[in-house]
Amino acid sequence: MNAPLTATGVRFADTALAQFLCTNRYTSLDELRQTATAAPRRFWHEVVTALGIQWAKPWTEILDLADGPMWPRWFVGARIDLYDNLVGRVAREDPNRPALRWEADDGATRTHTYAELDQEARRLAAGLAGLGVQAGDRVALYLPMCPEAVVTMLATTRLGAIVVSLFSGYGPDSVASRLQDAGVSLLICADSFQRRGKSVPMLDDARAAVARCPTVRNLLVVARGESPAATPPDGSHWHTVDYQQLIAHVPVTQGPAIHPADTPLMLIYTSGTTGKPKGVLHTHTGFPIKAAQDQLMAFDLKPRDTLMWVTDMGWMMGPWLVFGGLLRGATLVLFEGTPDHPGPDRLWDLVRRHDVTHLGLSPTLVRLLMAAGPAALPDALPDTLRVFGSTGEPWNDGPWHWLYDTVGQGRRPIINYSGGTEIGGGILACFPGLPQKPCAFAGPIPGIAADVTTADGQPANGEVGELVIRAPWPGMAAGFWQDDARYIDSYWSRLPGVWVHGDWAQVDGDGHWYIHGRSDDTLKIAGKRVGPAEYESALVGHPLVTEAVAVGVPDPVKGETAVCFVTVADARRLAARPWPEWERELAEHVGTQLGKPLRPARVHLTRSLPKTRNGKILRRLVRSAYLGQAAGDTTSLESPDALDHIRQCRPAGA
């Protein structure tokens, strides 16, 4: 069993969480968790006070559960100027504080102070209002990681409109389906973005999507290429508007932007295994407060810190960066490029140049950098960098130690963070200054009544079980867009009054938590349930393997067996021996690690694995491609040819 570690560069007594405990007279994190569950009204009052939330009108009741835990009402009767909480008040009190720093793929940079961000967001809000955007209208954001994405989120917040944040890598079909489902009235896009030294066009895809969505009245284009945005074809049902021209010819709107606390803020679409994507709805007080609370307690993000996360605005961590980071008064770093271009040390250069204090990245990105060898190592990380963040998938032991020991020199904690779009943030996390175990979580974030149970809701008692949440919290989804039944079925239908998250989890004897992957990914072999992450960790532990994914496939004898797929960093090592010999060695290696009954049936070599742009490997697509089944929703996939590589591994006659 891994021994707990404590990063030497962080003292718990200096953290914002320690200050929260002291201010509110808690003796320990465990006591805080217990109070948050037993007395949620007291706890969330303490949280919004610690975050400095300013209310235009106070609530009459902080929590109303009259409609059950599925439909809680938070901050009942309250009204809030979320925009002012995010940017307006800092713009008045500390106008020159940097709000965001942006760096392009080619190294170009821009900086917005809070005052400059405030001015541009107010102008855009006025411009959108002039185009007819009103409270409750849906405005889709189809932009890369650029300043205009942040400005758009702030402008829609001022108006009380709902921002629909879309992945910048979507094609026209994916964009169109979401525009149609949300009934979007305006789409803001870039004409192009930069990636690996090339300009990637977006405008044609945006036009093709808008052509299929009659509710869209305007296409607002951030012109970044050499030619201005072209007008749409004659007879089109929408108008094309230039972003810079729009904000240049409107006055800056003054005054407050006050809305009810439960005003819809944002729709984020997530891809399900089957069926159409789910539009997850969040509110003005739910998502920002949960994001900022997590950043305070789990990440020790303080005002004037600098937060960078390698992500996209179409994934939850993009809006989480924006709404949570600004509510904390931090500086955001947006990187519009790939972190290993033009060289594998690009990420560390970004950290150094922008004085990043908190860096978020995925385990997959760490594995890719690790495979690049010494060239991916920084000469020396600046002392400003205090915290690594990680989310999206389970860790493997080797890459975790590479980041913690080799890159971070044992001084910077890795805040393992797991939750989801529907959570509005995290369920489990680590905490700076407190002991952590490699690849594990220190426990639930206060305010999340997490537990691990058997399928029928009984305590798992240290065994692998279902990750559940036994009480509501402000950041939870306010349902799915126009589909309440699907929301209830997805999370509330299995155990009465309990949120079943869909992850397999386990708590060890020291109280540290582990995630073993999605419960619908779990394999059952020789009568034992085993998470795919266990196979993947074993394979990545072999010196040949860079990445690995494991799936369960039908077996006439066992019922189910494991099939694994791996990529390698150095193909020259393969030349000395035929692949069948390597396959036997890798299968035996896994059998030694997990036990002979769990030895995989096959280990296939493939050139790439199907992943999202933020590095998450999509196991369901691997399994469906290998079995020759329909892939379902592939809209979040960055490299479609990876599925062709998997299909080529299928047995003859399958």
XYZ file of C-alpha atoms in Angstrom:
654
model
C 0.000 0.000 0.000
C 1.313 3.458 -0.888
C 2.510 5.543 2.047
C 1.030 9.040 2.417
C 3.151 11.950 1.180
C 3.016 15.646 2.022
C 4.438 18.172 -0.435
C 7.223 20.028 1.326
C 6.530 23.380 -0.348
C 3.057 23.884 1.167
C 2.148 24.314 4.825
C -1.469 23.512 5.618
C -1.558 26.309 8.191
C -0.967 28.818 5.362
C -3.831 27.618 3.174
C -7.223 29.208 2.620
C -8.865 26.017 3.905
C -6.964 26.279 7.194
C -8.100 29.892 7.485
C -11.703 28.801 6.816
C -11.464 26.200 9.594
C -10.036 28.752 12.018
C -12.515 31.516 11.161
C -15.504 29.209 11.613
C -14.039 27.402 14.661
C -13.657 23.917 13.228
C -10.983 21.726 14.771
C -10.411 19.515 11.710
C -11.379 18.830 8.125
C -13.367 15.792 9.311
C -15.431 17.985 11.631
C -16.058 20.396 8.748
C -17.287 17.555 6.533
C -19.593 16.248 9.274
C -21.087 19.684 9.893
C -21.547 20.318 6.166
C -23.638 17.132 5.952
C -25.544 17.541 9.219
C -26.106 21.317 8.995
C -25.911 22.312 5.304
C -27.598 25.679 5.831
C -24.923 26.728 8.311
C -22.115 25.399 6.125
C -23.171 27.068 2.873
C -23.728 30.356 4.682
C -20.101 30.101 5.848
C -18.953 29.295 2.312
C -20.617 32.269 0.600
C -19.296 34.507 3.390
C -15.744 33.201 2.870
C -16.088 33.786 -0.884
C -17.185 37.369 -0.255
C -20.400 36.968 -2.255
C -22.338 40.230 -2.351
C -26.110 39.963 -2.608
C -28.439 42.574 -4.066
C -31.202 41.058 -1.933
C -30.592 38.455 0.800
C -32.267 35.071 0.774
C -35.296 34.232 2.867
C -34.177 30.607 3.107
C -30.807 29.192 2.129
C -32.170 25.726 1.204
C -35.694 24.497 0.435
C -36.144 20.726 -0.077
C -39.910 20.739 -0.490
C -39.577 19.122 -3.950
C -37.108 16.497 -2.768
C -33.306 16.256 -3.051
C -33.542 16.035 -6.850
C -34.874 19.582 -7.095
C -33.430 21.682 -4.235
C -33.973 25.444 -4.187
C -30.903 27.332 -3.013
C -30.761 30.935 -1.748
C -34.537 31.247 -1.992
C -35.712 34.775 -2.755
C -32.179 36.122 -3.172
C -31.105 38.372 -6.002
C -27.513 38.732 -7.158
C -25.402 40.738 -9.571
C -23.145 37.852 -10.549
C -21.362 40.000 -13.114
C -20.323 42.486 -10.448
C -19.144 39.663 -8.183
C -17.048 38.246 -11.027
C -15.401 41.341 -12.470
C -17.099 44.632 -11.626
C -16.044 45.055 -8.019
C -12.381 44.164 -8.674
C -12.407 46.557 -11.651
C -13.435 49.336 -9.248
C -11.193 48.420 -6.330
C -8.054 47.165 -8.134
C -8.480 48.094 -11.813
C -4.928 47.204 -12.881
C -5.001 43.665 -11.486
C -4.489 41.233 -14.403
C -7.715 39.331 -15.103
C -6.494 37.127 -17.910
C -3.397 36.417 -19.918
C -3.677 34.755 -23.310
C -0.983 33.040 -25.374
C -1.479 31.733 -28.880
C 0.045 28.692 -30.506
C 2.582 30.941 -32.254
C 3.571 32.710 -29.021
C 1.528 35.900 -29.457
C 0.176 37.228 -26.158
C -2.504 39.568 -24.822
C -3.327 40.703 -21.300
C -6.587 42.127 -19.946
C -6.724 43.881 -16.612
C -9.941 43.606 -14.634
C -10.824 47.140 -15.753
C -10.205 46.309 -19.427
C -12.153 43.065 -19.173
C -15.011 44.949 -17.508
C -15.104 47.550 -20.276
C -15.111 45.012 -23.112
C -17.725 42.772 -21.472
C -20.045 45.739 -20.881
C -19.668 46.792 -24.521
C -20.393 43.290 -25.759
C -23.447 43.040 -23.503
C -24.756 46.280 -25.006
C -23.981 45.006 -28.499
C -25.783 41.717 -27.893
C -28.770 43.573 -26.486
C -28.793 45.669 -29.658
C -28.987 42.433 -31.651
C -32.075 41.466 -29.673
C -30.565 39.132 -27.059
C -32.707 39.130 -23.904
C -32.774 37.365 -20.555
C -33.314 33.641 -21.039
C -32.127 33.606 -24.671
C -29.463 31.050 -25.539
C -26.148 32.327 -26.898
C -23.774 29.640 -28.160
C -20.031 30.023 -27.731
C -17.968 28.230 -30.396
C -14.529 29.643 -29.688
C -11.045 28.419 -28.850
C -9.297 29.399 -25.605
C -9.252 33.115 -26.398
C -10.166 36.266 -24.429
C -13.397 36.717 -26.381
C -14.678 33.467 -24.846
C -14.374 34.972 -21.359
C -15.899 38.255 -22.518
C -18.872 36.376 -23.993
C -19.528 34.503 -20.752
C -19.483 37.767 -18.811
C -21.706 39.578 -21.312
C -24.374 36.866 -21.285
C -24.200 36.865 -17.479
C -24.958 40.599 -17.428
C -27.975 40.110 -19.676
C -29.324 37.046 -17.880
C -28.968 35.100 -21.139
C -27.804 31.478 -21.127
C -24.374 30.726 -22.587
C -24.130 27.398 -24.432
C -20.447 26.500 -24.383
C -19.395 24.248 -27.284
C -16.154 22.340 -27.870
C -14.042 24.245 -30.401
C -13.200 21.010 -32.208
C -16.787 20.074 -33.062
C -17.785 19.682 -36.696
C -20.977 21.177 -38.176
C -23.195 18.198 -37.305
C -22.245 18.330 -33.641
C -22.668 22.094 -33.462
C -26.006 21.986 -35.281
C -27.520 19.328 -33.019
C -26.734 21.404 -29.929
C -27.940 24.660 -31.478
C -31.203 22.947 -32.378
C -31.685 21.346 -28.978
C -31.043 24.599 -27.097
C -32.960 26.839 -29.499
C -29.979 29.168 -29.825
C -30.629 32.679 -31.139
C -27.011 33.818 -31.599
C -23.777 31.931 -32.274
C -20.404 33.551 -31.654
C -17.466 31.885 -33.374
C -13.950 32.561 -34.579
C -13.113 32.359 -38.243
C -10.097 30.206 -37.316
C -7.787 29.088 -34.538
C -4.162 28.027 -34.354
C -2.984 24.501 -33.678
C 0.513 23.049 -34.120
C 1.625 25.875 -36.374
C -1.398 25.716 -38.657
C -4.529 27.802 -38.974
C -7.651 25.661 -38.514
C -10.805 27.165 -40.120
C -14.027 27.348 -38.089
C -16.295 29.740 -39.951
C -17.449 27.340 -42.681
C -18.437 24.778 -40.046
C -20.266 27.466 -38.094
C -22.194 28.572 -41.181
C -23.111 24.999 -42.053
C -24.439 24.468 -38.531
C -26.384 27.739 -38.446
C -27.983 26.902 -41.791
C -29.689 23.949 -40.066
C -30.900 25.958 -37.064
C -33.701 28.395 -37.973
C -33.765 29.952 -34.492
C -30.320 31.523 -35.022
C -30.715 35.150 -36.077
C -27.099 36.313 -35.886
C -23.638 34.845 -36.397
C -21.089 36.962 -34.522
C -17.580 36.388 -35.894
C -14.279 37.044 -34.161
C -12.164 37.742 -37.252
C -8.637 36.433 -36.769
C -7.606 35.456 -40.287
C -6.280 37.654 -43.063
C -9.672 38.314 -44.657
C -12.772 39.737 -42.962
C -15.758 37.521 -42.292
C -17.738 37.016 -45.474
C -21.463 37.691 -45.634
C -23.810 34.696 -45.723
C -25.375 33.568 -48.990
C -28.431 35.452 -50.273
C -31.627 34.287 -48.638
C -29.989 33.122 -45.413
C -32.058 33.414 -42.260
C -29.198 34.926 -40.237
C -26.994 38.021 -40.303
C -23.211 37.966 -39.990
C -21.800 40.544 -37.581
C -18.139 41.410 -36.975
C -17.213 41.246 -33.283
C -14.812 44.195 -33.272
C -17.176 46.412 -35.234
C -20.016 45.542 -32.885
C -18.204 46.476 -29.681
C -16.586 49.564 -31.247
C -19.897 51.283 -31.943
C -21.825 50.810 -28.716
C -21.563 52.737 -25.457
C -20.337 51.067 -22.294
C -23.405 50.110 -20.255
C -23.315 51.232 -16.658
C -25.320 50.216 -13.611
C -26.002 46.846 -12.012
C -27.165 43.609 -13.651
C -29.294 42.004 -10.942
C -31.069 38.672 -11.431
C -32.788 36.083 -9.225
C -30.342 33.613 -7.664
C -31.752 30.679 -9.649
C -31.523 32.417 -13.037
C -30.172 29.948 -15.638
C -26.524 30.702 -16.386
C -25.150 28.060 -18.717
C -25.772 24.903 -20.707
C -22.909 22.437 -21.110
C -23.557 19.436 -23.315
C -22.092 16.097 -22.298
C -21.931 13.018 -24.471
C -23.698 9.933 -23.240
C -22.886 6.341 -24.208
C -26.116 6.237 -26.175
C -28.706 8.763 -27.260
C -28.358 12.474 -27.872
C -26.002 14.620 -25.768
C -27.375 15.920 -22.473
C -27.693 19.666 -21.946
C -26.693 20.189 -18.318
C -28.242 23.354 -16.882
C -26.495 25.491 -14.230
C -27.606 28.646 -12.424
C -26.130 32.033 -11.483
C -25.387 30.955 -7.925
C -24.922 27.197 -8.273
C -22.022 26.693 -10.658
C -19.884 29.753 -9.759
C -20.157 29.200 -6.010
C -19.298 25.499 -6.262
C -16.346 26.210 -8.585
C -14.984 28.967 -6.340
C -15.509 26.886 -3.187
C -13.520 24.011 -4.685
C -10.774 26.377 -5.781
C -10.580 27.820 -2.263
C -10.713 24.547 -0.304
C -9.142 21.955 -2.611
C -6.689 24.089 -4.603
C -5.823 26.909 -2.182
C -6.458 29.459 -4.947
C -6.256 32.932 -3.446
C -6.922 36.396 -4.871
C -4.118 37.453 -7.238
C -2.992 33.858 -7.802
C -2.654 32.738 -11.438
C -4.659 29.738 -12.617
C -4.059 27.842 -15.866
C -5.848 24.673 -16.951
C -5.135 22.807 -20.193
C -8.716 22.447 -21.398
C -11.373 23.806 -23.784
C -14.375 26.032 -23.134
C -16.622 23.186 -24.297
C -15.587 21.033 -21.319
C -16.624 21.822 -17.766
C -13.117 22.835 -16.702
C -13.179 25.800 -19.125
C -16.194 27.554 -17.542
C -14.958 26.310 -14.127
C -11.711 28.197 -14.773
C -13.607 31.356 -15.740
C -16.443 31.570 -13.210
C -14.543 30.121 -10.268
C -11.258 31.878 -10.988
C -12.806 35.329 -11.425
C -14.977 34.891 -8.350
C -11.738 34.229 -6.443
C -10.178 37.396 -7.881
C -7.434 35.409 -9.616
C -5.656 35.838 -12.956
C -6.612 33.325 -15.651
C -4.147 32.002 -18.223
C -5.712 30.883 -21.499
C -3.479 28.872 -23.802
C -4.672 28.486 -27.368
C -2.356 25.792 -28.597
C -0.927 22.392 -27.761
C 1.313 22.028 -24.707
C 3.989 19.995 -26.518
C 4.376 22.309 -29.540
C 6.844 23.368 -30.815
C 8.680 21.283 -28.199
C 7.745 19.076 -25.249
C 8.898 21.752 -22.774
C 6.354 24.346 -24.030
C 4.118 23.831 -21.010
C 6.850 24.735 -18.533
C 7.753 27.819 -20.558
C 4.131 28.930 -20.260
C 4.236 28.433 -16.505
C 7.417 30.488 -16.223
C 6.426 33.353 -18.538
C 2.980 33.853 -17.026
C 3.899 33.325 -13.363
C 1.423 30.455 -13.060
C 0.730 29.442 -9.462
C -1.796 26.656 -10.208
C -1.444 24.379 -13.250
C -4.149 21.902 -14.273
C -3.449 19.046 -16.674
C -4.585 15.492 -17.380
C -2.771 12.227 -16.584
C -2.729 11.499 -20.327
C -0.824 14.722 -20.995
C 1.651 13.772 -18.267
C 2.156 10.349 -19.854
C 2.814 11.947 -23.239
C 5.352 14.376 -21.792
C 6.979 11.606 -19.785
C 7.388 9.546 -22.953
C 9.298 12.417 -24.586
C 12.148 11.830 -22.154
C 14.555 14.493 -20.840
C 13.437 17.017 -23.481
C 10.093 17.320 -21.660
C 11.658 18.244 -18.334
C 11.837 21.884 -17.231
C 15.225 23.337 -16.439
C 13.705 24.485 -13.164
C 10.129 25.271 -12.244
C 9.640 28.777 -10.855
C 8.907 29.091 -7.156
C 5.615 30.756 -8.082
C 4.154 27.371 -9.101
C 2.623 25.924 -5.926
C -0.009 23.402 -7.034
C -0.665 20.867 -9.782
C -4.280 20.021 -10.557
C -5.539 16.915 -12.331
C -8.935 15.661 -13.409
C -10.751 13.616 -16.043
C -9.327 10.113 -15.590
C -7.506 7.829 -13.136
C -3.757 8.106 -12.648
C -1.101 5.440 -13.113
C 1.620 5.167 -10.507
C 4.636 5.887 -12.758
C 3.356 9.110 -14.357
C 2.073 10.370 -10.992
C 5.535 9.984 -9.475
C 7.165 11.522 -12.554
C 5.090 14.676 -12.090
C 5.338 14.748 -8.287
C 8.969 13.700 -7.766
C 10.819 14.489 -10.994
C 9.019 17.614 -12.200
C 7.595 18.927 -8.934
C 10.577 17.827 -6.799
C 8.240 16.675 -4.026
C 7.368 20.289 -3.225
C 4.080 20.706 -5.090
C 0.956 18.667 -4.309
C -1.005 17.030 -7.097
C -4.630 17.892 -6.415
C -6.389 14.860 -7.818
C -9.912 16.126 -8.517
C -12.921 14.095 -9.647
C -16.493 15.169 -10.250
C -18.247 16.093 -13.442
C -20.295 18.529 -15.490
C -23.462 17.584 -13.608
C -21.655 18.149 -10.284
C -20.542 21.673 -11.190
C -17.103 20.771 -9.880
C -15.601 18.043 -7.724
C -16.783 15.236 -5.475
C -13.351 14.087 -4.318
C -10.054 15.930 -4.045
C -6.726 16.259 -2.316
C -5.870 19.270 -0.166
C -2.594 21.247 -0.193
C -0.536 20.736 2.927
C -2.303 17.514 3.926
C -1.012 13.975 3.272
C -1.873 12.403 -0.060
C -1.268 9.019 -1.629
C -0.113 8.514 -5.204
C -3.101 8.272 -7.581
C -5.610 8.656 -4.714
C -7.918 11.312 -3.292
C -7.711 12.527 0.293
C -11.513 12.424 0.493
C -14.754 14.267 -0.308
C -14.817 18.020 -0.710
C -16.755 19.514 2.219
C -20.398 19.932 1.281
C -20.450 16.741 -0.803
C -21.946 13.885 1.250
C -20.108 11.190 -0.714
C -20.210 7.479 0.090
C -19.326 4.138 -1.501
C -22.083 1.516 -1.545
C -23.041 -1.839 -2.966
C -25.553 -1.975 -5.795
C -28.435 -2.086 -3.297
C -27.164 0.876 -1.286
C -25.423 -0.921 1.566
C -21.970 0.200 2.828
C -19.159 -1.183 0.672
C -16.874 -1.577 3.724
C -13.608 -1.047 1.878
C -14.582 -2.973 -1.253
C -15.067 -1.444 -4.687
C -18.570 -0.029 -4.989
C -20.742 2.698 -6.452
C -19.806 6.311 -5.755
C -22.937 8.041 -4.452
C -23.901 11.386 -2.907
C -26.486 11.397 -0.143
C -27.505 15.078 -0.077
C -27.834 17.953 -2.575
C -25.346 20.820 -3.012
C -25.618 24.210 -4.789
C -23.496 23.308 -7.827
C -25.518 20.272 -8.872
C -27.272 20.383 -12.223
C -30.617 22.151 -12.252
C -31.768 19.320 -14.520
C -31.171 18.583 -18.195
C -32.409 21.060 -20.774
C -36.081 20.287 -21.422
C -35.603 16.675 -20.300
C -36.378 16.267 -16.602
C -37.159 12.574 -17.010
C -33.708 11.791 -18.385
C -32.063 13.692 -15.531
C -33.984 11.711 -12.930
C -33.289 8.433 -14.718
C -29.571 9.181 -15.050
C -28.829 9.930 -11.394
C -31.810 9.394 -9.084
C -33.549 6.226 -10.278
C -31.378 3.506 -8.711
C -31.407 4.361 -4.996
C -34.235 6.429 -3.445
C -33.120 9.984 -2.708
C -29.465 9.219 -3.518
C -27.360 10.545 -6.424
C -25.617 7.560 -8.083
C -22.725 9.059 -9.977
C -21.700 6.142 -12.204
C -18.111 5.737 -10.971
C -16.580 2.769 -9.173
C -14.811 3.915 -6.022
C -13.026 2.443 -3.034
C -11.854 3.736 0.357
C -8.696 2.178 1.806
C -7.908 1.521 5.453
C -6.280 4.946 5.826
C -9.354 6.772 4.537
C -7.945 7.601 1.106
C -10.288 7.238 -1.863
C -9.685 5.729 -5.299
C -11.691 5.955 -8.519
C -11.600 2.807 -10.659
C -13.339 4.237 -13.711
C -16.925 4.426 -14.850
C -19.112 1.694 -13.425
C -20.431 0.910 -16.898
C -16.777 0.338 -17.976
C -16.158 -2.214 -15.235
C -15.182 -5.739 -16.187
C -16.374 -8.883 -14.402
C -13.855 -11.658 -14.916
C -13.680 -14.950 -13.039
C -16.441 -13.705 -10.757
C -14.522 -10.577 -9.761
C -15.294 -6.997 -10.680
C -12.186 -5.159 -11.805
C -11.784 -1.619 -13.077
C -10.091 -1.025 -16.434
C -7.717 1.380 -14.698
C -6.087 -1.573 -12.927
C -5.175 -3.166 -16.275
C -4.036 0.167 -17.663
C -1.829 0.955 -14.678
C -0.186 -2.459 -14.904
C 0.536 -2.035 -18.614
C 1.860 1.517 -18.328
C 4.162 0.204 -15.615
C 5.959 -1.857 -18.297
C 8.866 0.082 -19.876
C 7.620 -0.573 -23.414
C 4.175 1.013 -22.984
C 3.296 4.695 -23.209
C -0.514 4.526 -23.027
C -2.993 1.730 -22.488
C -6.727 1.149 -22.450
C -8.628 -1.961 -21.364
C -12.168 -3.020 -22.227
C -14.305 -6.041 -21.536
C -15.502 -8.203 -24.417
C -17.782 -11.262 -24.443
C -16.143 -14.628 -23.817
C -17.929 -17.998 -24.321
C -16.307 -19.521 -21.233
C -15.730 -16.686 -18.766
C -18.650 -14.551 -19.869
C -16.291 -11.606 -20.210
C -12.571 -11.184 -20.745
C -10.188 -8.252 -20.987
C -8.745 -6.979 -24.245
C -6.099 -4.269 -24.022
C -4.640 -1.778 -26.481
C -1.284 -0.065 -26.062
C 0.860 2.550 -27.731
C 4.647 2.702 -27.441
C 7.046 5.640 -27.397
C 9.986 4.003 -29.149
C 9.018 1.755 -32.049
C 12.663 0.715 -32.469
C 12.332 -1.530 -29.429
C 9.711 -3.539 -31.291
C 12.037 -4.411 -34.154
C 14.111 -6.875 -32.153
C 11.169 -9.192 -31.447
C 7.908 -10.021 -33.227
C 4.778 -8.566 -31.663
C 3.358 -11.935 -30.484
C 6.352 -12.259 -28.155
C 5.799 -8.756 -26.803
C 2.096 -9.509 -26.406
C 2.831 -12.602 -24.321
C 5.257 -10.637 -22.180
C 2.757 -7.847 -21.556
C -0.067 -10.285 -20.796
C 2.167 -12.127 -18.333
C 3.193 -8.818 -16.808
C -0.480 -7.959 -16.176
C -1.131 -11.449 -14.835
C 1.721 -11.038 -12.379
C 0.357 -7.692 -11.241
C -3.337 -8.581 -10.993
C -3.314 -12.368 -10.696
C -3.341 -15.068 -13.366
C -7.173 -15.313 -13.584
C -7.228 -11.666 -14.708
C -4.608 -12.067 -17.425
C -5.924 -10.275 -20.575
C -6.971 -12.387 -23.533
C -5.273 -10.069 -26.004
C -2.918 -7.092 -25.953
C -3.027 -5.208 -29.258
C -0.522 -2.662 -30.512
C -2.147 0.424 -32.008
C -0.841 3.721 -33.324
C -3.224 5.897 -31.301
C -6.136 5.747 -28.896
C -9.440 7.641 -29.235
C -9.235 10.666 -26.960
C -10.841 14.018 -26.397
C -8.694 17.101 -26.907
C -8.118 17.362 -23.158
C -6.662 13.860 -23.169
C -9.475 11.666 -21.863
C -9.464 8.194 -23.410
C -12.934 7.077 -24.504
C -13.227 3.401 -23.575
C -16.739 2.982 -24.909
C -15.509 3.915 -28.401
C -12.630 1.449 -28.139
C -15.015 -1.345 -27.210
C -17.601 -0.537 -29.875
C -14.931 -0.258 -32.619
C -13.320 -3.543 -31.622
C -16.670 -5.360 -31.534
C -17.883 -3.792 -34.776
C -20.759 -2.005 -33.066
C -22.185 1.437 -33.773
C -19.972 4.035 -32.135
C -22.803 6.300 -30.971
C -21.854 9.872 -30.145
C -18.282 10.585 -31.304
C -18.500 14.385 -31.267
C -15.911 14.888 -28.539
C -13.294 12.740 -30.309
C -10.201 14.580 -31.532
C -8.617 11.856 -33.716
C -11.276 9.862 -35.623
C -8.607 7.733 -37.333
C -7.831 6.197 -33.925
C -11.052 4.183 -34.272
C -9.808 2.813 -37.593
C -6.645 1.610 -35.830
C -8.801 -0.202 -33.244
C -11.003 -1.777 -35.929
C -7.906 -3.183 -37.625
C -7.233 -5.171 -34.448
C -10.519 -7.069 -34.689
C -10.160 -10.845 -34.961
C -10.669 -12.329 -38.412
C -14.309 -13.240 -38.969
C -15.565 -11.099 -36.091
